[in-house]
Every structure is written in structure tokens, then in C-alpha cells.
Amino acid sequence: MEVTTTRVASAPVNFGIYRHDTDLIGAGELLAGMAEAGYDGVDSGPIGYLQAGDLAKAGLGLAGGWVDLRYGDAAGFDADLAGLRAALDVFTSVPVDDPRFAPRPTLACPSNVERFARPGGGAPGIPDEAWPGFAARVQAAADVCREAGLEPTFHYHLGTDVETPEDVERLLELTDVGICLDTGHLWLAGGDPVAALRAWSGRVTQVHVKDADRAVLARGGDLTTAVANGCFPALGQGEVDIAGFADVLREVGYQGWIVIEQDAPATGQDLGAILADQRANREFLRSVGL
């Protein structure tokens, strides 16, 4: 009998949901659509959008969820810890049948104004002298997650303080936190997801599979504009070598959640088209053996 080492989740961002009070689509409808499309689980999206009962009804697991904290601001970080603890309460309330698939608290940064305006490495990041304090606060957040019994993952992201491959390398050097290897964000920030997975495999605690198109990003505009223009197309329609990435996932023996993401604009969405894309994305990942 084959042992399952990965499970595949979808995410509310695929439906343009970035706020917990959105009325674009109800949680029940979203989860039913994901289950019908063949997903095993879901990312939480904004804390408060999904409830444990919703997940149980749909028969889906929880892959984790995004929590941003102001690592560059000591006082702001201290204030943000309450939000992290609230998210951890949500994550630990969800039953888990296998510890490999426990929710991953996804630590991340809020938007950096200059980088959000010029995503993809076009604006300066954290000054050298600020890195020790920044990294110490990331480490402190990771320790809070572990005290709650969950292993965190840090999500580098376009438009934030940790955006480029060089930023990720510095974070890995200064902390022991694992990373969420997001193929799309890494590609648009100038990285190579296949090479990065080989280099960082020992520190990868979650995977986001996302296609991306540098030509769309090069048209200019901020990150919101780039998403609206389609910088994250359906799987197989962009530039990321997803088949090669899948090969290396198997090669390095990755175990855990794989979250398929295709960030959608927050307004003006055709829900039927989104659901069709999510079904196609799941089938594409199956076609490369995941």
C-alpha cells in the first residue's frame, strides 16, 4: 500500500479573498467547491473567514494560514503577537489525523510600501544593520508557534521586507525557522524554484505551487496591478517549471502540504471561472505526479 507523503490544498486567495469580512463567496460554498475539485485541504485565508465546523462538513484539512507581524518595529511586533496567538488558537482547534499535516502558522511581513509599488526586487530591502533585530523577532515568533505545538513556516512574498532569494538566504542564516517555498513569488523576485528547492530542502516546511509570468510583472504597476494583469496564471500557463519542481519534491523526500495558489483580484470575479481554474490546477498537479 502506497504511503501518502503529501496532500494538496487550495486557498481563499484563489477566489480573491484577502479579508475575513468579504462577501464575494461564503466559506461553505468555497469549501464545497474545493472538495468537489479534489482538494484534500485548504489554507485558512484571513483569520475568521473559515471555521472548524466548515472544514469538518466539507471533509477538508487545514494547511495553515497567513499571519503577518511587524518584525522591523519592536513595539509593533509586540503588539502584533496577540494576533499570532489568536491565530494559533484557531489552528490548534482543528483535529489532525497525521502530524505531518498539522496546520503551519505562516509567518510573514506586512507590505513594504516601496517594494509593493515596485515588486520583484526593484526596491531596497532591510538594511544590514537592521537584520539582527528583524531576525530575532522572527525567531521569537517561531518560538511562540512551537510553544503552541505547531511548527511555523516563513513566507517570503513580493512587496514585503523578505522578497528576494538573497533576503531568504539571510533569514535562513540568522534563524532556525523553516520557509514556505512559494514557486511564483520566488520566480517573480528573480529566483529559480527548482534550484532553490534543492538548496533549501532541509528548511522547507511548506510548499506553495504557483505559476507566474515575468513579462506581466515587467509591464509595471504595483502588486495589486500585477495580480489584476495576471502575473499569476493558471498552472501550466506561466513560466515556472512546475514539472521539474515536482520531480525535485520527490527527490528530496518532501512530506507535508502542497498549497495550490493562483492569486485573484479582490473584486469583479467570475466564480464559475475561478472554480474551473481550480479544478484545472488540481488536474495539472496530478499530471506531474502530485
Tab-separated table of C-alpha atoms in Angstrom:
chain	number	residue	atom	x	y	z
A	1	MET	CA	0.000	0.000	0.000
A	2	GLU	CA	1.425	3.371	-1.044
A	3	VAL	CA	2.047	5.790	1.829
A	4	THR	CA	0.793	9.324	1.199
A	5	THR	CA	3.547	11.832	1.876
A	6	THR	CA	1.854	14.948	0.508
A	7	ARG	CA	-1.636	16.398	0.490
A	8	VAL	CA	-2.882	19.174	-1.766
A	9	ALA	CA	-4.767	22.227	-0.536
A	10	SER	CA	-6.399	25.208	-2.188
A	11	ALA	CA	-6.647	28.724	-0.753
A	12	PRO	CA	-9.147	31.578	-0.380
A	13	VAL	CA	-6.756	33.933	-2.240
A	14	ASN	CA	-7.644	31.952	-5.366
A	15	PHE	CA	-11.104	33.461	-5.000
A	16	GLY	CA	-9.854	36.993	-4.283
A	17	ILE	CA	-10.480	36.668	-0.545
A	18	TYR	CA	-7.983	38.681	1.486
A	19	ARG	CA	-10.321	39.926	4.258
A	20	HIS	CA	-12.380	37.875	6.672
A	21	ASP	CA	-15.488	40.034	6.125
A	22	THR	CA	-15.609	39.566	2.361
A	23	ASP	CA	-18.971	38.831	0.740
A	24	LEU	CA	-17.524	37.512	-2.522
A	25	ILE	CA	-18.272	33.885	-1.639
A	26	GLY	CA	-19.338	32.233	1.594
A	27	ALA	CA	-16.998	29.815	3.320
A	28	GLY	CA	-19.380	26.899	2.887
A	29	GLU	CA	-19.680	27.420	-0.863
A	30	LEU	CA	-15.941	27.886	-1.267
A	31	LEU	CA	-15.105	24.707	0.672
A	32	ALA	CA	-17.713	22.658	-1.166
A	33	GLY	CA	-16.181	23.771	-4.458
A	34	MET	CA	-12.684	22.820	-3.290
A	35	ALA	CA	-13.816	19.400	-2.091
A	36	GLU	CA	-15.621	18.754	-5.375
A	37	ALA	CA	-12.468	19.721	-7.284
A	38	GLY	CA	-10.473	17.057	-5.453
A	39	TYR	CA	-8.514	19.021	-2.861
A	40	ASP	CA	-7.546	17.488	0.485
A	41	GLY	CA	-7.457	20.732	2.421
A	42	VAL	CA	-7.372	24.497	2.434
A	43	ASP	CA	-5.304	27.386	3.677
A	44	SER	CA	-7.230	29.411	6.243
A	45	GLY	CA	-7.091	32.694	4.383
A	46	PRO	CA	-7.777	35.650	6.683
A	47	ILE	CA	-8.281	34.503	10.254
A	48	GLY	CA	-12.000	34.406	10.998
A	49	TYR	CA	-13.167	33.553	7.482
A	50	LEU	CA	-13.207	29.765	7.927
A	51	GLN	CA	-14.471	27.890	10.985
A	52	ALA	CA	-13.534	24.396	12.175
A	53	GLY	CA	-17.127	23.266	11.610
A	54	ASP	CA	-16.970	24.425	7.995
A	55	LEU	CA	-13.864	22.302	7.412
A	56	ALA	CA	-15.358	19.227	9.046
A	57	LYS	CA	-18.548	19.497	6.991
A	58	ALA	CA	-16.540	19.665	3.764
A	59	GLY	CA	-14.148	16.903	4.855
A	60	LEU	CA	-11.092	19.118	4.357
A	61	GLY	CA	-7.943	19.543	6.431
A	62	LEU	CA	-6.308	22.853	7.351
A	63	ALA	CA	-2.916	23.506	5.774
A	64	GLY	CA	-2.205	26.621	7.841
A	65	GLY	CA	-2.663	30.312	7.375
A	66	TRP	CA	-1.032	33.699	6.968
A	67	VAL	CA	-0.159	35.866	9.990
A	68	ASP	CA	1.895	38.992	9.363
A	69	LEU	CA	3.858	40.726	12.102
A	70	ARG	CA	5.926	43.912	12.092
A	71	TYR	CA	9.361	42.361	12.549
A	72	GLY	CA	11.079	45.627	11.677
A	73	ASP	CA	9.351	47.535	14.501
A	74	ALA	CA	9.931	46.258	18.046
A	75	ALA	CA	6.868	47.934	19.559
A	76	GLY	CA	4.676	46.977	16.605
A	77	PHE	CA	5.882	43.377	16.816
A	78	ASP	CA	4.987	43.156	20.496
A	79	ALA	CA	1.507	44.484	19.712
A	80	ASP	CA	1.067	42.010	16.840
A	81	LEU	CA	1.822	38.946	18.987
A	82	ALA	CA	-1.776	38.928	20.231
A	83	GLY	CA	-2.937	38.330	16.655
A	84	LEU	CA	-0.466	35.484	16.262
A	85	ARG	CA	-1.712	33.830	19.441
A	86	ALA	CA	-5.319	34.210	18.290
A	87	ALA	CA	-4.441	32.508	15.002
A	88	LEU	CA	-2.678	29.701	16.856
A	89	ASP	CA	-5.841	29.129	18.887
A	90	VAL	CA	-7.704	28.640	15.607
A	91	PHE	CA	-5.095	26.291	14.175
A	92	THR	CA	-4.840	24.127	17.299
A	93	SER	CA	-8.639	23.747	17.428
A	94	VAL	CA	-8.677	21.751	14.177
A	95	PRO	CA	-8.364	17.943	14.502
A	96	VAL	CA	-5.268	16.454	12.835
A	97	ASP	CA	-5.051	12.806	11.799
A	98	ASP	CA	-1.336	12.853	10.934
A	99	PRO	CA	1.274	15.214	12.438
A	100	ARG	CA	2.872	15.733	9.017
A	101	PHE	CA	-0.304	17.551	8.016
A	102	ALA	CA	-0.784	19.742	11.069
A	103	PRO	CA	-1.517	23.383	10.163
A	104	ARG	CA	1.558	25.514	9.513
A	105	PRO	CA	1.371	29.019	11.010
A	106	THR	CA	2.554	31.045	8.008
A	107	LEU	CA	4.692	33.865	9.363
A	108	ALA	CA	5.021	36.809	7.005
A	109	CYS	CA	5.610	40.538	6.796
A	110	PRO	CA	3.130	43.323	6.151
A	111	SER	CA	3.547	45.227	2.895
A	112	ASN	CA	6.666	47.329	2.430
A	113	VAL	CA	5.366	50.484	0.694
A	114	GLU	CA	8.301	50.884	-1.697
A	115	ARG	CA	8.507	47.206	-2.555
A	116	PHE	CA	4.742	46.894	-3.014
A	117	ALA	CA	4.919	49.736	-5.522
A	118	ARG	CA	7.790	48.039	-7.406
A	119	PRO	CA	7.518	44.297	-6.734
A	120	GLY	CA	10.169	41.845	-7.815
A	121	GLY	CA	13.347	43.257	-6.311
A	122	GLY	CA	13.083	46.810	-7.655
A	123	ALA	CA	13.261	48.492	-4.246
A	124	PRO	CA	15.709	48.193	-1.340
A	125	GLY	CA	15.011	45.786	1.475
A	126	ILE	CA	16.172	45.509	5.073
A	127	PRO	CA	19.369	47.487	5.812
A	128	ASP	CA	22.285	45.359	7.008
A	129	GLU	CA	22.272	46.945	10.444
A	130	ALA	CA	18.563	46.170	10.927
A	131	TRP	CA	18.785	42.460	10.120
A	132	PRO	CA	19.817	41.192	13.606
A	133	GLY	CA	16.798	42.756	15.320
A	134	PHE	CA	14.466	41.735	12.490
A	135	ALA	CA	15.671	38.127	12.587
A	136	ALA	CA	15.497	37.958	16.383
A	137	ARG	CA	11.816	38.896	16.232
A	138	VAL	CA	11.160	36.288	13.516
A	139	GLN	CA	12.822	33.743	15.800
A	140	ALA	CA	10.687	34.877	18.727
A	141	ALA	CA	7.506	34.437	16.658
A	142	ALA	CA	8.639	30.951	15.617
A	143	ASP	CA	9.222	30.067	19.253
A	144	VAL	CA	5.679	31.201	20.162
A	145	CYS	CA	4.319	28.851	17.479
A	146	ARG	CA	6.357	25.947	18.821
A	147	GLU	CA	5.170	26.627	22.357
A	148	ALA	CA	1.644	26.101	20.996
A	149	GLY	CA	2.707	22.767	19.487
A	150	LEU	CA	2.901	23.864	15.850
A	151	GLU	CA	5.886	24.210	13.547
A	152	PRO	CA	5.866	27.539	11.672
A	153	THR	CA	6.817	28.372	8.134
A	154	PHE	CA	8.030	31.766	6.921
A	155	HIS	CA	6.540	33.056	3.661
A	156	TYR	CA	8.773	35.399	1.658
A	157	HIS	CA	6.483	37.459	-0.567
A	158	LEU	CA	6.558	40.110	-3.258
A	159	GLY	CA	6.117	43.609	-1.879
A	160	THR	CA	7.434	42.815	1.610
A	161	ASP	CA	10.698	43.064	3.547
A	162	VAL	CA	11.591	39.456	2.680
A	163	GLU	CA	11.104	39.227	-1.064
A	164	THR	CA	14.255	38.178	-2.943
A	165	PRO	CA	16.335	34.978	-2.825
A	166	GLU	CA	19.050	36.994	-1.077
A	167	ASP	CA	16.566	38.049	1.609
A	168	VAL	CA	15.607	34.411	2.148
A	169	GLU	CA	19.241	33.343	2.435
A	170	ARG	CA	19.834	35.983	5.105
A	171	LEU	CA	16.784	34.889	7.071
A	172	LEU	CA	17.865	31.245	6.916
A	173	GLU	CA	21.319	32.227	8.139
A	174	LEU	CA	20.062	34.200	11.142
A	175	THR	CA	17.143	31.998	12.321
A	176	ASP	CA	16.148	28.351	12.536
A	177	VAL	CA	12.667	28.932	11.100
A	178	GLY	CA	11.580	26.891	8.106
A	179	ILE	CA	10.306	28.534	4.949
A	180	CYS	CA	7.288	28.243	2.721
A	181	LEU	CA	8.774	27.745	-0.737
A	182	ASP	CA	6.397	29.663	-2.989
A	183	THR	CA	7.301	28.987	-6.613
A	184	GLY	CA	5.519	32.021	-8.074
A	185	HIS	CA	6.779	34.672	-5.690
A	186	LEU	CA	10.324	33.329	-5.938
A	187	TRP	CA	10.223	33.325	-9.741
A	188	LEU	CA	8.965	36.902	-9.953
A	189	ALA	CA	11.647	38.020	-7.492
A	190	GLY	CA	14.350	36.642	-9.789
A	191	GLY	CA	14.791	33.198	-8.269
A	192	ASP	CA	14.743	29.655	-9.641
A	193	PRO	CA	12.279	27.477	-7.683
A	194	VAL	CA	13.864	24.188	-8.776
A	195	ALA	CA	17.375	25.239	-7.728
A	196	ALA	CA	16.040	26.826	-4.546
A	197	LEU	CA	14.240	23.642	-3.523
A	198	ARG	CA	17.458	21.673	-3.864
A	199	ALA	CA	19.406	24.295	-1.897
A	200	TRP	CA	16.836	24.885	0.846
A	201	SER	CA	15.184	21.454	1.062
A	202	GLY	CA	16.264	20.915	4.654
A	203	ARG	CA	14.461	24.101	5.696
A	204	VAL	CA	11.279	23.838	3.612
A	205	THR	CA	8.296	23.326	5.931
A	206	GLN	CA	5.556	24.085	3.415
A	207	VAL	CA	5.192	24.458	-0.347
A	208	HIS	CA	3.008	26.819	-2.366
A	209	VAL	CA	2.792	25.852	-6.026
A	210	LYS	CA	2.007	28.890	-8.138
A	211	ASP	CA	2.735	29.682	-11.774
A	212	ALA	CA	3.994	33.135	-12.714
A	213	ASP	CA	4.798	35.367	-15.686
A	214	ARG	CA	7.690	37.831	-15.501
A	215	ALA	CA	6.554	39.564	-18.670
A	216	VAL	CA	3.329	40.603	-16.962
A	217	LEU	CA	5.227	41.925	-13.942
A	218	ALA	CA	7.525	43.881	-16.278
A	219	ARG	CA	4.576	45.948	-17.551
A	220	GLY	CA	4.897	47.958	-14.349
A	221	GLY	CA	2.494	48.968	-11.641
A	222	ASP	CA	2.198	47.850	-8.058
A	223	LEU	CA	1.499	44.330	-6.832
A	224	THR	CA	-2.269	44.766	-6.942
A	225	THR	CA	-1.988	45.822	-10.588
A	226	ALA	CA	0.289	42.904	-11.405
A	227	VAL	CA	-2.192	40.430	-9.905
A	228	ALA	CA	-5.067	42.040	-11.820
A	229	ASN	CA	-2.997	41.810	-15.011
A	230	GLY	CA	-2.490	38.058	-14.496
A	231	CYS	CA	1.063	37.743	-13.190
A	232	PHE	CA	-0.117	34.506	-11.520
A	233	PRO	CA	-1.833	32.494	-14.270
A	234	ALA	CA	-3.306	29.004	-14.011
A	235	LEU	CA	-0.773	26.208	-13.567
A	236	GLY	CA	0.971	25.354	-16.807
A	237	GLN	CA	0.234	28.720	-18.419
A	238	GLY	CA	3.184	30.640	-16.994
A	239	GLU	CA	6.968	30.313	-16.943
A	240	VAL	CA	7.616	28.217	-13.813
A	241	ASP	CA	8.961	24.705	-14.389
A	242	ILE	CA	6.334	23.014	-12.243
A	243	ALA	CA	7.055	19.533	-13.591
A	244	GLY	CA	10.745	19.952	-12.738
A	245	PHE	CA	9.811	21.290	-9.317
A	246	ALA	CA	7.576	18.253	-8.709
A	247	ASP	CA	10.468	15.962	-9.636
A	248	VAL	CA	12.706	17.610	-7.065
A	249	LEU	CA	9.989	17.473	-4.383
A	250	ARG	CA	10.048	13.706	-4.789
A	251	GLU	CA	13.855	13.659	-4.993
A	252	VAL	CA	14.303	15.464	-1.667
A	253	GLY	CA	11.529	13.492	0.026
A	254	TYR	CA	9.285	16.431	0.924
A	255	GLN	CA	6.406	15.493	3.223
A	256	GLY	CA	3.526	17.810	4.058
A	257	TRP	CA	1.032	20.161	2.481
A	258	ILE	CA	1.274	21.478	-1.060
A	259	VAL	CA	-0.944	24.535	-1.439
A	260	ILE	CA	-2.004	25.490	-4.972
A	261	GLU	CA	-2.367	29.250	-5.312
A	262	GLN	CA	-3.482	31.474	-8.157
A	263	ASP	CA	-3.999	34.895	-6.584
A	264	ALA	CA	-7.107	36.596	-7.925
A	265	PRO	CA	-8.153	40.262	-7.736
A	266	ALA	CA	-10.414	41.078	-4.811
A	267	THR	CA	-13.294	42.345	-6.970
A	268	GLY	CA	-15.092	41.592	-10.219
A	269	GLN	CA	-14.543	37.844	-10.209
A	270	ASP	CA	-16.473	35.192	-12.131
A	271	LEU	CA	-16.823	32.460	-9.525
A	272	GLY	CA	-17.620	29.846	-12.143
A	273	ALA	CA	-14.400	30.632	-13.967
A	274	ILE	CA	-12.424	30.523	-10.710
A	275	LEU	CA	-13.798	27.101	-9.815
A	276	ALA	CA	-12.975	25.865	-13.320
A	277	ASP	CA	-9.404	27.115	-12.901
A	278	GLN	CA	-9.086	25.402	-9.512
A	279	ARG	CA	-10.263	22.105	-10.968
A	280	ALA	CA	-7.792	22.517	-13.835
A	281	ASN	CA	-4.988	23.412	-11.419
A	282	ARG	CA	-5.610	20.261	-9.394
A	283	GLU	CA	-5.617	18.143	-12.552
A	284	PHE	CA	-2.395	19.793	-13.735
A	285	LEU	CA	-0.653	18.917	-10.472
A	286	ARG	CA	-1.860	15.341	-10.829
A	287	SER	CA	-0.391	15.303	-14.341
A	288	VAL	CA	3.067	15.960	-12.877
A	289	GLY	CA	2.646	13.273	-10.252
A	290	LEU	CA	1.445	15.223	-7.210
